[in-house]
């Protein structure tokens, strides 16, 4: 590899470069890595913050909303003075202040069937920090179709869950959950509430998965397992899941394309 780390980079990232699994090689991979974070909210803020700190070369951040007062209890990239600003603008400012080396790309839009494939194509790994089932299934279906690894997560009240998907290798989100729930069947954060620190825990795990993937630790990801966190009983559990041979998204390439087109 022709890219070399500068003295300043060696010092900035020294505490992770000294980890044998990362090393200088892993740090160079992070420098060349491209990660997209969907949502500059409860999960996306801590995830993007740690990704920028770790020296990810290109960090996309996608969110069509503005900062509201009720966001500030958990969306830690935004400050009181940011009320009313576009979330991606506020996030870009904080991420760049933390680490000016990171090329932060802001997408002030909501993820849709129309824009997903083109945006995903420019990234190596996707962190799904969205807050609704429609987007989570869309992320899964487009990412699997394009062969892009991603981290799924969901949080509510005192609970969180997360899993990583490497298309072609591990079970996808739709293998496990099949279809979005009927609207109103499962409460979201807006309806049921969420403790901010739990978003931090789960968002940090998502950032860790992205860093591991980009740094070359593909064998150590949270694949074919869902990690659940119950903050009330302080319990982490991993539930083994399997690829569904009849999954409409990932069972075969043809099926995936057909599903995406619908
Ligand atoms: Zn599947």
Tab-separated table of C-alpha atoms and ligand atoms in Angstrom:
chain	number	residue	atom	x	y	z
A	1	UNK	CA	0.000	0.000	0.000
A	2	UNK	CA	1.426	3.363	-0.990
A	3	UNK	CA	-0.540	5.370	1.600
A	4	UNK	CA	1.410	6.034	4.788
A	5	UNK	CA	0.250	7.493	8.051
A	6	UNK	CA	1.677	10.871	9.084
A	7	UNK	CA	3.252	11.387	12.514
A	8	UNK	CA	0.154	13.320	13.547
A	9	UNK	CA	-2.137	10.475	12.468
A	10	UNK	CA	-0.003	7.923	14.294
A	11	UNK	CA	-0.397	10.001	17.452
A	12	UNK	CA	-4.118	10.733	17.019
A	13	UNK	CA	-5.000	7.074	16.486
A	14	UNK	CA	-2.243	5.566	18.656
A	15	UNK	CA	-4.594	3.889	21.148
A	16	UNK	CA	-6.269	1.847	18.409
A	17	UNK	CA	-3.158	1.354	16.245
A	18	UNK	CA	-1.538	-0.407	19.216
A	19	UNK	CA	-4.300	-3.053	19.140
A	20	UNK	CA	-2.822	-5.966	17.148
A	21	UNK	CA	-6.075	-6.586	15.213
A	22	UNK	CA	-6.043	-2.989	13.936
A	23	UNK	CA	-2.413	-1.876	13.662
A	24	UNK	CA	-1.130	0.579	11.068
A	25	UNK	CA	-2.613	-1.537	8.294
A	26	UNK	CA	-6.110	-1.376	9.823
A	27	UNK	CA	-5.751	2.368	10.351
A	28	UNK	CA	-4.899	2.867	6.674
A	29	UNK	CA	-7.945	0.790	5.780
A	30	UNK	CA	-10.089	3.038	7.999
A	31	UNK	CA	-8.581	6.090	6.281
A	32	UNK	CA	-9.653	4.642	2.908
A	33	UNK	CA	-12.991	3.406	4.237
A	34	UNK	CA	-16.415	4.833	3.417
A	35	UNK	CA	-19.294	4.455	5.865
A	36	UNK	CA	-22.833	5.802	5.467
A	37	UNK	CA	-24.876	6.571	8.584
A	38	UNK	CA	-28.622	6.723	8.020
A	39	UNK	CA	-30.231	9.110	10.475
A	40	UNK	CA	-28.516	11.804	12.570
A	41	UNK	CA	-30.675	10.803	15.526
A	42	UNK	CA	-30.361	8.729	18.693
A	43	UNK	CA	-28.361	5.910	17.070
A	44	UNK	CA	-26.735	7.841	14.229
A	45	UNK	CA	-25.221	10.550	16.454
A	46	UNK	CA	-23.075	8.313	18.685
A	47	UNK	CA	-22.283	6.000	15.752
A	48	UNK	CA	-21.096	8.865	13.526
A	49	UNK	CA	-19.208	10.495	16.410
A	50	UNK	CA	-17.129	7.366	17.079
A	51	UNK	CA	-16.626	6.701	13.377
A	52	UNK	CA	-15.251	10.217	12.882
A	53	UNK	CA	-13.057	9.855	15.962
A	54	UNK	CA	-11.685	6.549	14.645
A	55	UNK	CA	-10.599	8.192	11.381
A	56	UNK	CA	-13.032	6.786	8.814
A	57	UNK	CA	-11.988	8.451	5.552
A	58	UNK	CA	-15.441	9.228	4.145
A	59	UNK	CA	-18.454	9.496	6.413
A	60	UNK	CA	-21.891	9.985	4.850
A	61	UNK	CA	-24.690	11.238	7.065
A	62	UNK	CA	-28.273	11.187	5.878
A	63	UNK	CA	-31.274	12.843	7.521
A	64	UNK	CA	-34.052	15.072	6.192
A	65	UNK	CA	-35.126	16.509	9.567
A	66	UNK	CA	-34.355	19.624	11.592
A	67	UNK	CA	-33.161	19.656	15.200
A	68	UNK	CA	-36.038	19.797	17.701
A	69	UNK	CA	-35.933	20.365	21.453
A	70	UNK	CA	-37.125	16.809	22.196
A	71	UNK	CA	-34.145	15.425	20.215
A	72	UNK	CA	-31.495	16.811	22.543
A	73	UNK	CA	-32.034	14.241	25.316
A	74	UNK	CA	-30.316	11.603	23.141
A	75	UNK	CA	-29.054	13.011	19.825
A	76	UNK	CA	-25.678	14.055	21.172
A	77	UNK	CA	-24.247	15.722	18.065
A	78	UNK	CA	-26.818	18.513	18.368
A	79	UNK	CA	-26.766	21.376	20.873
A	80	UNK	CA	-29.424	23.779	22.126
A	81	UNK	CA	-28.045	26.438	19.781
A	82	UNK	CA	-28.772	24.111	16.817
A	83	UNK	CA	-32.563	24.133	17.254
A	84	UNK	CA	-34.224	24.513	13.853
A	85	UNK	CA	-31.054	23.728	11.874
A	86	UNK	CA	-30.869	20.797	9.481
A	87	UNK	CA	-29.611	17.794	11.467
A	88	UNK	CA	-27.008	16.927	8.838
A	89	UNK	CA	-25.621	20.486	8.975
A	90	UNK	CA	-25.360	20.405	12.759
A	91	UNK	CA	-23.848	16.903	12.645
A	92	UNK	CA	-21.307	17.799	9.944
A	93	UNK	CA	-20.089	20.761	12.001
A	94	UNK	CA	-19.496	18.665	15.135
A	95	UNK	CA	-17.922	15.738	13.279
A	96	UNK	CA	-15.551	18.022	11.366
A	97	UNK	CA	-14.622	19.851	14.574
A	98	UNK	CA	-13.752	16.512	16.187
A	99	UNK	CA	-11.736	15.271	13.220
A	100	UNK	CA	-11.061	17.632	10.274
A	101	UNK	CA	-9.459	14.743	8.349
A	102	UNK	CA	-12.798	13.053	7.807
A	103	UNK	CA	-14.596	13.857	4.561
A	104	UNK	CA	-18.153	14.254	5.866
A	105	UNK	CA	-20.820	14.072	3.149
A	106	UNK	CA	-24.227	15.382	4.161
A	107	UNK	CA	-27.470	14.141	2.599
A	108	UNK	CA	-30.321	16.376	3.826
A	109	UNK	CA	-32.955	13.952	2.567
A	110	UNK	CA	-34.989	10.992	3.712
A	111	UNK	CA	-34.007	7.568	2.376
A	112	UNK	CA	-36.379	6.462	-0.384
A	113	UNK	CA	-36.690	3.644	-2.907
A	114	UNK	CA	-35.593	6.187	-5.529
A	115	UNK	CA	-32.382	7.475	-3.900
A	116	UNK	CA	-31.186	4.466	-1.857
A	117	UNK	CA	-29.276	2.441	-4.459
A	118	UNK	CA	-27.306	5.380	-5.870
A	119	UNK	CA	-26.242	6.637	-2.434
A	120	UNK	CA	-25.430	3.171	-1.026
A	121	UNK	CA	-23.225	2.397	-4.036
A	122	UNK	CA	-20.630	4.940	-2.870
A	123	UNK	CA	-20.060	3.266	0.526
A	124	UNK	CA	-18.418	0.128	1.962
A	125	UNK	CA	-20.641	-0.268	5.021
A	126	UNK	CA	-23.972	1.185	6.139
A	127	UNK	CA	-25.086	1.969	9.679
A	128	UNK	CA	-28.865	1.978	9.862
A	129	UNK	CA	-29.864	4.400	12.589
A	130	UNK	CA	-33.372	4.944	11.232
A	131	UNK	CA	-36.379	5.068	13.543
A	132	UNK	CA	-39.072	3.320	11.481
A	133	UNK	CA	-39.703	-0.141	10.077
A	134	UNK	CA	-40.329	1.032	6.535
A	135	UNK	CA	-36.794	2.448	6.325
A	136	UNK	CA	-35.233	-0.566	8.087
A	137	UNK	CA	-36.723	-2.961	5.519
A	138	UNK	CA	-35.734	-0.641	2.676
A	139	UNK	CA	-32.138	-0.493	3.948
A	140	UNK	CA	-32.066	-4.293	4.165
A	141	UNK	CA	-33.504	-4.933	0.726
A	142	UNK	CA	-31.337	-2.397	-1.105
A	143	UNK	CA	-28.153	-3.282	0.808
A	144	UNK	CA	-28.628	-7.016	0.184
A	145	UNK	CA	-29.348	-6.410	-3.503
A	146	UNK	CA	-26.166	-4.320	-3.851
A	147	UNK	CA	-24.117	-6.671	-1.635
A	148	UNK	CA	-23.396	-3.927	0.938
A	149	UNK	CA	-22.822	-5.024	4.532
A	150	UNK	CA	-24.766	-3.093	7.155
A	151	UNK	CA	-25.654	-2.835	10.817
A	152	UNK	CA	-29.306	-2.935	11.830
A	153	UNK	CA	-30.524	-1.605	15.187
A	154	UNK	CA	-33.706	-0.718	17.030
A	155	UNK	CA	-34.312	0.869	20.416
A	156	UNK	CA	-37.312	1.564	22.636
A	157	UNK	CA	-37.634	2.498	26.325
A	158	UNK	CA	-34.978	0.403	28.136
A	159	UNK	CA	-34.352	-2.012	25.282
A	160	UNK	CA	-32.141	-2.240	22.259
A	161	UNK	CA	-31.284	-4.789	19.619
A	162	UNK	CA	-28.736	-4.972	16.866
A	163	UNK	CA	-27.439	-7.353	14.204
A	164	UNK	CA	-24.950	-7.105	11.374
A	165	UNK	CA	-25.684	-8.376	7.886
A	166	UNK	CA	-23.100	-9.363	5.292
A	167	UNK	CA	-25.081	-10.182	2.136
A	168	UNK	CA	-24.385	-13.622	0.731
A	169	UNK	CA	-22.822	-14.709	4.007
A	170	UNK	CA	-25.276	-14.168	6.872
A	171	UNK	CA	-28.992	-13.997	7.607
A	172	UNK	CA	-30.575	-10.699	6.558
A	173	UNK	CA	-33.089	-8.600	8.496
A	174	UNK	CA	-35.947	-9.973	6.388
A	175	UNK	CA	-34.834	-13.589	7.017
A	176	UNK	CA	-35.680	-12.908	10.662
A	177	UNK	CA	-38.567	-10.433	10.588
A	178	UNK	CA	-40.135	-11.131	7.155
A	179	UNK	CA	-42.504	-8.115	6.948
A	180	UNK	CA	-42.863	-4.718	8.619
A	181	UNK	CA	-45.397	-4.869	11.488
A	182	UNK	CA	-48.850	-3.397	10.949
A	183	UNK	CA	-48.635	0.347	11.778
A	184	UNK	CA	-49.348	0.822	15.486
A	185	UNK	CA	-48.624	-2.815	16.363
A	186	UNK	CA	-45.189	-2.059	17.752
A	187	UNK	CA	-44.553	1.267	19.455
A	188	UNK	CA	-41.654	3.409	18.279
A	189	UNK	CA	-39.535	5.842	20.326
A	190	UNK	CA	-41.857	8.732	19.644
A	191	UNK	CA	-44.818	6.793	21.018
A	192	UNK	CA	-43.170	4.743	23.759
A	193	UNK	CA	-40.126	6.745	24.809
A	194	UNK	CA	-36.431	5.957	24.952
A	195	UNK	CA	-33.683	6.558	27.465
A	196	UNK	CA	-30.925	8.469	25.662
A	197	UNK	CA	-28.019	6.490	27.076
A	198	UNK	CA	-29.445	3.282	25.575
A	199	UNK	CA	-29.255	4.833	22.103
A	200	UNK	CA	-25.620	5.545	22.966
A	201	UNK	CA	-24.914	1.925	23.894
A	202	UNK	CA	-26.467	0.476	20.750
A	203	UNK	CA	-25.153	3.202	18.414
A	204	UNK	CA	-21.649	2.565	19.765
A	205	UNK	CA	-21.977	-1.143	18.989
A	206	UNK	CA	-23.005	-0.226	15.434
A	207	UNK	CA	-19.930	1.999	15.064
A	208	UNK	CA	-17.747	-0.823	16.404
A	209	UNK	CA	-19.140	-3.230	13.811
A	210	UNK	CA	-18.456	-0.731	11.002
A	211	UNK	CA	-14.910	-0.109	12.263
A	212	UNK	CA	-14.224	-3.855	12.533
A	213	UNK	CA	-15.531	-4.478	9.027
A	214	UNK	CA	-13.552	-1.642	7.431
A	215	UNK	CA	-10.375	-2.472	9.372
A	216	UNK	CA	-10.465	-6.029	8.004
A	217	UNK	CA	-11.946	-7.958	10.938
A	218	UNK	CA	-14.716	-9.515	8.856
A	219	UNK	CA	-14.553	-12.774	10.805
A	220	UNK	CA	-15.483	-11.054	14.065
A	221	UNK	CA	-18.828	-9.456	13.195
A	222	UNK	CA	-22.237	-9.882	14.816
A	223	UNK	CA	-23.521	-12.217	12.090
A	224	UNK	CA	-26.396	-14.714	12.344
A	225	UNK	CA	-27.028	-13.392	15.837
A	226	UNK	CA	-29.230	-10.675	17.266
A	227	UNK	CA	-27.809	-8.951	20.292
A	228	UNK	CA	-30.464	-7.687	22.691
A	229	UNK	CA	-29.876	-5.307	25.576
A	230	UNK	CA	-32.290	-4.825	28.458
A	231	UNK	CA	-31.037	-1.890	30.478
A	232	UNK	CA	-33.561	-2.406	33.265
A	233	UNK	CA	-32.288	-5.872	34.161
A	234	UNK	CA	-28.842	-5.013	32.742
A	235	UNK	CA	-28.854	-8.088	30.528
A	236	UNK	CA	-27.246	-8.679	27.156
A	237	UNK	CA	-28.359	-11.750	25.227
A	238	UNK	CA	-27.486	-13.121	21.817
A	239	UNK	CA	-30.143	-14.976	19.888
A	240	UNK	CA	-28.932	-17.196	17.078
A	241	UNK	CA	-30.749	-16.654	13.790
A	242	UNK	CA	-30.510	-18.450	10.467
A	243	UNK	CA	-30.721	-17.576	6.827
A	244	UNK	CA	-34.272	-18.267	5.642
A	245	UNK	CA	-34.039	-20.382	2.450
A	246	UNK	CA	-37.315	-18.766	1.334
A	247	UNK	CA	-36.377	-15.192	2.230
A	248	UNK	CA	-37.765	-12.951	-0.543
A	249	UNK	CA	-34.740	-10.639	-0.275
A	250	UNK	CA	-31.695	-12.878	0.012
A	251	UNK	CA	-32.717	-16.459	-0.847
A	252	UNK	CA	-31.570	-15.971	-4.431
A	253	UNK	CA	-30.448	-13.024	-6.498
A	254	UNK	CA	-33.487	-13.154	-8.736
A	255	UNK	CA	-35.825	-13.010	-5.756
A	256	UNK	CA	-33.955	-10.056	-4.325
A	257	UNK	CA	-34.289	-8.051	-7.503
A	258	UNK	CA	-37.945	-8.879	-7.838
A	259	UNK	CA	-38.585	-7.759	-4.290
A	260	UNK	CA	-36.621	-4.534	-4.652
A	261	UNK	CA	-38.497	-3.655	-7.820
A	262	UNK	CA	-41.820	-3.986	-6.021
B	1	LIG	ZN1	-32.836	-12.819	3.982
